[in-house]
Coordinates of C-alpha atoms in Angstrom, one line a residue:
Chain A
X1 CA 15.0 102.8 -175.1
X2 CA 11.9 104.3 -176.0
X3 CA 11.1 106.1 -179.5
X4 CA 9.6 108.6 -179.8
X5 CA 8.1 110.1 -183.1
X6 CA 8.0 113.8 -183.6
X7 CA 5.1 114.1 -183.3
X8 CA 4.7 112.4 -180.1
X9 CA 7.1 114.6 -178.5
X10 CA 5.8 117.7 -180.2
X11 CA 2.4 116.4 -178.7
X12 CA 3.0 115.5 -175.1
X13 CA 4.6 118.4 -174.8
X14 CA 1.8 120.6 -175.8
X15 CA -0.4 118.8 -173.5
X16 CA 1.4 120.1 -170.7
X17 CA 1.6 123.2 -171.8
X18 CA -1.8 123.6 -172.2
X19 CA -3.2 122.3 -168.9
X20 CA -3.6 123.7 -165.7
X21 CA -1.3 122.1 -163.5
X22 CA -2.7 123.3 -160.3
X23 CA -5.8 122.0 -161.2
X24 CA -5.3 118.6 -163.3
X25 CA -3.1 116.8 -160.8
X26 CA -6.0 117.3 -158.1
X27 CA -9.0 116.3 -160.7
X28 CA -7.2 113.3 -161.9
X29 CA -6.2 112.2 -157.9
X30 CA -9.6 112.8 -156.6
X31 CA -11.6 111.0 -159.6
X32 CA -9.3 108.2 -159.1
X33 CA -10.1 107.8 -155.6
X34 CA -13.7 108.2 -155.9
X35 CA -14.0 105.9 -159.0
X36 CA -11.2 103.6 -157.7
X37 CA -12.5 103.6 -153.6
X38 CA -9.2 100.7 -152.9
X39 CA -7.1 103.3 -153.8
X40 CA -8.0 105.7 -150.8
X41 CA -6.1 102.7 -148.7
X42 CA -2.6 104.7 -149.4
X43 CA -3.9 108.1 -148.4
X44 CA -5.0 107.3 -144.7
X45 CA -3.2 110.3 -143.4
X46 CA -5.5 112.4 -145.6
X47 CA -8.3 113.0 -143.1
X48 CA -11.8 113.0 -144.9
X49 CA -12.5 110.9 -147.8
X50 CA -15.9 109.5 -146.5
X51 CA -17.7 110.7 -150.0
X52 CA -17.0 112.7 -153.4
X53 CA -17.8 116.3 -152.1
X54 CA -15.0 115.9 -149.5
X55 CA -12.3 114.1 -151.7
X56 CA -12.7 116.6 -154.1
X57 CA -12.4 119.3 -151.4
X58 CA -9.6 117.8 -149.4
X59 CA -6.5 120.0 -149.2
X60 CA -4.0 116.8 -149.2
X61 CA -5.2 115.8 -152.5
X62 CA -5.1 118.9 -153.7
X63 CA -1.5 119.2 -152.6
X64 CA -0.2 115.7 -153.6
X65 CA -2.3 116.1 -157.0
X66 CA 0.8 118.8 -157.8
X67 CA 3.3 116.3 -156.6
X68 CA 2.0 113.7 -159.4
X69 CA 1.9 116.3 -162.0
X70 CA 5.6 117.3 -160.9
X71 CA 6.7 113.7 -161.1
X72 CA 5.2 113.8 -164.9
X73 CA 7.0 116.7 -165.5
X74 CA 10.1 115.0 -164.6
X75 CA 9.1 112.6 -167.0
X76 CA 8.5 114.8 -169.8
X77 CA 12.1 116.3 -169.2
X78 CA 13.7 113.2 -169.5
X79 CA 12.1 111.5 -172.1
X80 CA 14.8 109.5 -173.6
X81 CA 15.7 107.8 -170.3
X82 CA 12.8 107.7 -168.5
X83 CA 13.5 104.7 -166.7
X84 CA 16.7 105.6 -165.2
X85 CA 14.9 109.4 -164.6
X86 CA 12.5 107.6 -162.3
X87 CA 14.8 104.8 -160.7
X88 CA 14.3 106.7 -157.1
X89 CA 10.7 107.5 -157.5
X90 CA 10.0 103.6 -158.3
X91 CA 12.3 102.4 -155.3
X92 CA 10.1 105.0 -153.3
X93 CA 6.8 103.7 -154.4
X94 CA 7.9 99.9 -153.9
X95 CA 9.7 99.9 -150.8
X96 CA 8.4 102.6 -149.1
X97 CA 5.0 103.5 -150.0
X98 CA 4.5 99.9 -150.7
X99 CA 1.8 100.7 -153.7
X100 CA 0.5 97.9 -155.8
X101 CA 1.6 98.9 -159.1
X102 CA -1.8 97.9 -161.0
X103 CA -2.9 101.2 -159.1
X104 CA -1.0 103.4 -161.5
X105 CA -2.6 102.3 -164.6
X106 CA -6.0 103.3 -162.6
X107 CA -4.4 107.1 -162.0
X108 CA -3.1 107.0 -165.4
X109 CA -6.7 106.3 -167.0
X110 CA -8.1 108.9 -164.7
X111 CA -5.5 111.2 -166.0
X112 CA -6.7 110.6 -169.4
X113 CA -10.3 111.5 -169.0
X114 CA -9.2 114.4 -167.3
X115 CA -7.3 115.5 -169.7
X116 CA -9.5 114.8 -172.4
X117 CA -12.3 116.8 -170.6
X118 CA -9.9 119.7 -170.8
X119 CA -8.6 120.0 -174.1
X120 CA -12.2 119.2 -176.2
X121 CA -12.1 118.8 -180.2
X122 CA -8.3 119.1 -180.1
X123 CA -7.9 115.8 -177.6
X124 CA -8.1 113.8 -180.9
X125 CA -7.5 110.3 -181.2
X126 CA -3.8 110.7 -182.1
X127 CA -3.3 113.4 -179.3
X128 CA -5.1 110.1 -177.2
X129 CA -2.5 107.7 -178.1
X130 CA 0.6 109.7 -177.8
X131 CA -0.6 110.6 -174.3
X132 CA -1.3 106.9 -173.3
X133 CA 1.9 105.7 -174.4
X134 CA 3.5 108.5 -172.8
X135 CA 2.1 107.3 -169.2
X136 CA 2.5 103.7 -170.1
X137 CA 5.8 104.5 -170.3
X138 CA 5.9 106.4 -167.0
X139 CA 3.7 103.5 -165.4
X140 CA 6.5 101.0 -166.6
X141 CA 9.2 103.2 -165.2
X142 CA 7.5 103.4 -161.8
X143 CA 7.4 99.5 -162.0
X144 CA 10.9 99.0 -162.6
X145 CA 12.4 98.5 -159.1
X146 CA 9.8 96.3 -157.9
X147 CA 10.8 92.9 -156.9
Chain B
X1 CA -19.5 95.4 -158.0
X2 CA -22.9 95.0 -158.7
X3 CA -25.2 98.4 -159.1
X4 CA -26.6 100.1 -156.6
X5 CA -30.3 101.7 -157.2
X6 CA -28.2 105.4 -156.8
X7 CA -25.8 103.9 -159.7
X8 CA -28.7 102.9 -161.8
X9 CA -30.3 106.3 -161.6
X10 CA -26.8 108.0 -162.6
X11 CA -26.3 106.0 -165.3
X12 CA -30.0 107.0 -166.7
X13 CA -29.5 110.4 -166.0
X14 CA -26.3 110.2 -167.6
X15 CA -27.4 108.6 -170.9
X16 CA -30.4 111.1 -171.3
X17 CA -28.1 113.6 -171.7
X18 CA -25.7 111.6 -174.4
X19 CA -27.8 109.3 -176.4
X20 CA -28.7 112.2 -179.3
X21 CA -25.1 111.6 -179.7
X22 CA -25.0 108.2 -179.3
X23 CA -23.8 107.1 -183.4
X24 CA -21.0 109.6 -182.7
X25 CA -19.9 108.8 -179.5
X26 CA -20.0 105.1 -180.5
X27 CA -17.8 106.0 -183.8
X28 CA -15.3 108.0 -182.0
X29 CA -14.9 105.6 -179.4
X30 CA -14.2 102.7 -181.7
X31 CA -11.7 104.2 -183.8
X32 CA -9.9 105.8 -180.7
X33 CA -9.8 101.9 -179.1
X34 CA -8.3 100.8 -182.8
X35 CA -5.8 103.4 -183.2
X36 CA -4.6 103.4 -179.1
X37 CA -4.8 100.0 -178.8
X38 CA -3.7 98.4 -182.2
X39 CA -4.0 94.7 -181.0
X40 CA -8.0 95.4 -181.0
X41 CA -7.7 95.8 -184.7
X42 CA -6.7 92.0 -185.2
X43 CA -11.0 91.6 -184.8
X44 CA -11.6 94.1 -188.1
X45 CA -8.9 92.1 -190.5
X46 CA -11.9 92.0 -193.2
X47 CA -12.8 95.7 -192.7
X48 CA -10.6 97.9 -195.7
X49 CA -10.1 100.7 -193.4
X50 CA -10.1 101.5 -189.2
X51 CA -9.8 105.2 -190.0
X52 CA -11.6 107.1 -187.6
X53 CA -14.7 108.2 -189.9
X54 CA -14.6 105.6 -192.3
X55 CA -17.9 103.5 -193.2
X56 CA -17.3 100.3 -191.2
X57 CA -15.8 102.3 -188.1
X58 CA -19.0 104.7 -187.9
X59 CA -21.5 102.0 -188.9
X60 CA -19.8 99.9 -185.7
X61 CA -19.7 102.5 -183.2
X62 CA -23.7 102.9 -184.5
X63 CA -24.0 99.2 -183.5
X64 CA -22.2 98.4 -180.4
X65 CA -24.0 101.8 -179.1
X66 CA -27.2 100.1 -179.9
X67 CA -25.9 97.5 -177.6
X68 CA -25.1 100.2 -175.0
X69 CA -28.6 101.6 -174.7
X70 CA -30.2 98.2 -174.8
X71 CA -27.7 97.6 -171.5
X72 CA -29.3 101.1 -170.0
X73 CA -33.2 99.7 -170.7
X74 CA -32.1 96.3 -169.0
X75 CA -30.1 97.7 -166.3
X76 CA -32.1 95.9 -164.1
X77 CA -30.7 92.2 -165.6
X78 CA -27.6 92.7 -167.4
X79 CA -27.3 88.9 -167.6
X80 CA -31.2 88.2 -168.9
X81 CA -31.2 91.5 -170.8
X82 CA -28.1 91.0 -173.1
X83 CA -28.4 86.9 -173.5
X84 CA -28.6 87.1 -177.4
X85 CA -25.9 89.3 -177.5
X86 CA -23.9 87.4 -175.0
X87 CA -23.8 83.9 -177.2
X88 CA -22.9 86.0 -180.2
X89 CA -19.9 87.5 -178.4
X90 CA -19.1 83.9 -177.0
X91 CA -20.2 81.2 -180.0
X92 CA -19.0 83.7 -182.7
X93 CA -17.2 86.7 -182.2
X94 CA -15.0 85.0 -179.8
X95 CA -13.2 88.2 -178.8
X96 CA -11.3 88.4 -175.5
X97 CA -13.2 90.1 -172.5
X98 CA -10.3 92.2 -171.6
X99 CA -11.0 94.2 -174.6
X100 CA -14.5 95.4 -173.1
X101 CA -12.0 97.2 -170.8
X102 CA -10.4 99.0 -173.3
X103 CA -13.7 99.8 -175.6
X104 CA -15.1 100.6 -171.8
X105 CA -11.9 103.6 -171.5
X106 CA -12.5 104.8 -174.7
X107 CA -16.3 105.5 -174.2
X108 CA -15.5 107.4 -171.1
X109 CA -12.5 109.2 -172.8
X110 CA -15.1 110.3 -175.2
X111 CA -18.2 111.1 -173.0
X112 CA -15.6 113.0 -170.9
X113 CA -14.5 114.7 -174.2
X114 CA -18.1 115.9 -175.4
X115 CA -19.5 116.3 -172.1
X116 CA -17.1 117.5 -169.7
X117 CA -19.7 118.8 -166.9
X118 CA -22.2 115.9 -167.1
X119 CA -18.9 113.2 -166.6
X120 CA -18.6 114.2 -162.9
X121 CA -16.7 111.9 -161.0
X122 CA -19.6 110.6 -159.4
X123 CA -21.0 109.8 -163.0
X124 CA -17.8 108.6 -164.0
X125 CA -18.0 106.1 -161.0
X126 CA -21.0 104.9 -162.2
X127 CA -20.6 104.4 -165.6
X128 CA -17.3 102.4 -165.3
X129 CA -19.2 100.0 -162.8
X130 CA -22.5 99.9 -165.7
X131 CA -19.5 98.7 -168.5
X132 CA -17.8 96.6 -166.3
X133 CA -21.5 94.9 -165.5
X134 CA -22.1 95.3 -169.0
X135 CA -18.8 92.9 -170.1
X136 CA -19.6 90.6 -167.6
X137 CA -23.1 90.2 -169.0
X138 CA -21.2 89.9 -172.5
X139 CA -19.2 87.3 -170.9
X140 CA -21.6 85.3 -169.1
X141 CA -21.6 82.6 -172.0
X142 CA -18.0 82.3 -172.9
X143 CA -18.1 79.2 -170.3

């Protein structure tokens, strides 16, 4: 099991509190698949993703964007069980979606620089690692079912 | 993933805007690696502190950003440009090239952080392909 210092807790969720959900999900999604182009290779049935301007404009990513910011959310409602929170949600990614788990740490790092462009001088270091270890955890979680 | 001429000029662009900033950027960005990534600290055992703002820790972040806009002026040949600094990484400071990915997060964490409107994602895709070119420059001699 995972511990989790008060602060942590107190931290992560603040962070989600204080970003816009509706809009970070998207921005972390799209960066990823513009800095991360392999990554587009789960999305086919996303229509346009030939450049930035029309990743960043694409409804789909928009709309799944929420659906990863609802699966954190999940997270940060169970966060003394994670694992077992997400045992359906890894079993989806590995068997059906079939996703090559070293892609989550690339949407989790996106996530990050998202994040820390939103919240400025108060995205301090400690804020930084609190958050990181938070979607390690989450990354680890979605791993969990593979085999 | 070598650089293409449009990542080059993003790259310049990018670090005309950031370099006044550069000894900061450099500080915060080391002591966020240390304190995120705590095996990176195993490098510093004869530093007294890895506080963010402590001597050592700013006077680093000063250096390695030296480093960084030396890469920018020899963006042309990373491996030619960064030679010297290449056999000190490999002959002496040994460290492990998967930690230029994790110094490589943090200066993006940080740029994003201080400059949230010039760290578009189209910057952002060409920076992380400049650091990545930039380890492997830093690598080039390890064997």
């Amino acid at each position: 099991m995972v511990k989790w210092s008060d602060f942590e807790r107190a931290t992560i969720q603040d962070i989600f509190s204080k970003i816009d959900k509706d809009v970070v999900g998207q921005a972390a999604l799209s960066r990823c698949l513009i800095v991360y182009p392999w990554t587009q290779r789960y999305f086919g049935s996303f229509g346009n993703l030939y450049n930035a301007a029309a990743i960043t404009s694409n409804p789909k990513v928009a709309a799944h964007g929420k659906v990863v910011i609802g699966g954190l959310e999940k997270a940060l409602q169970n966060m003394d069980n994670i694992k077992q929170a997400y045992t359906d949600l890894s079993v989806l990614h590995s068997e059906k979606l079939q996703v090559d788990p070293d892609n989550f740490k690339l949407l989790a790092d996106c996530l990050t620089i998202v994040v820390a462009s939103n919240l400025g001088i108060s995205f301090t270091p400690e804020v930084q690692a609190a958050f990181q270890k938070f979607l390690d955890v989450v990354v680890a979680a979605l791993r969990k079912q593979y085999y | 993933m070598s650089l293409t001429e449009k990542d080059k000029a993003a790259v310049k662009a990018l670090w005309a805007k950031i370099s006044k900033s550069a000894d900061a950027i450099g500080a915060d960005a080391l002591s966020r690696m240390l304190l995120v990534y705590p095996q990176t600290k195993t490098y510093f055992s004869h530093w007294p502190d890895t506080k963010a703002g402590s001597e050592p820790v700013k006077k680093h972040g000063k250096k390695i950003m030296g480093g960084v806009g030396l890469a920018v002026s020899k963006i042309d040949d990373l491996a030619a440009g960064l030679l010297k600094l290449s056999e000190l990484h490999a002959f002496k400071l040994r460290v492990d090239p998967a930690n230029f990915k994790l110094l490589a997060h943090c200066l993006q964490v940080v740029i994003a952080n201080m400059f949230p409107k010039d760290f578009t994602p189209e910057a952002h895709v060409a920076c992380d392909k400049f650091l990545a070119n930039v380890a492997l420059a830093l690598s080039e001699k390890y064997r």
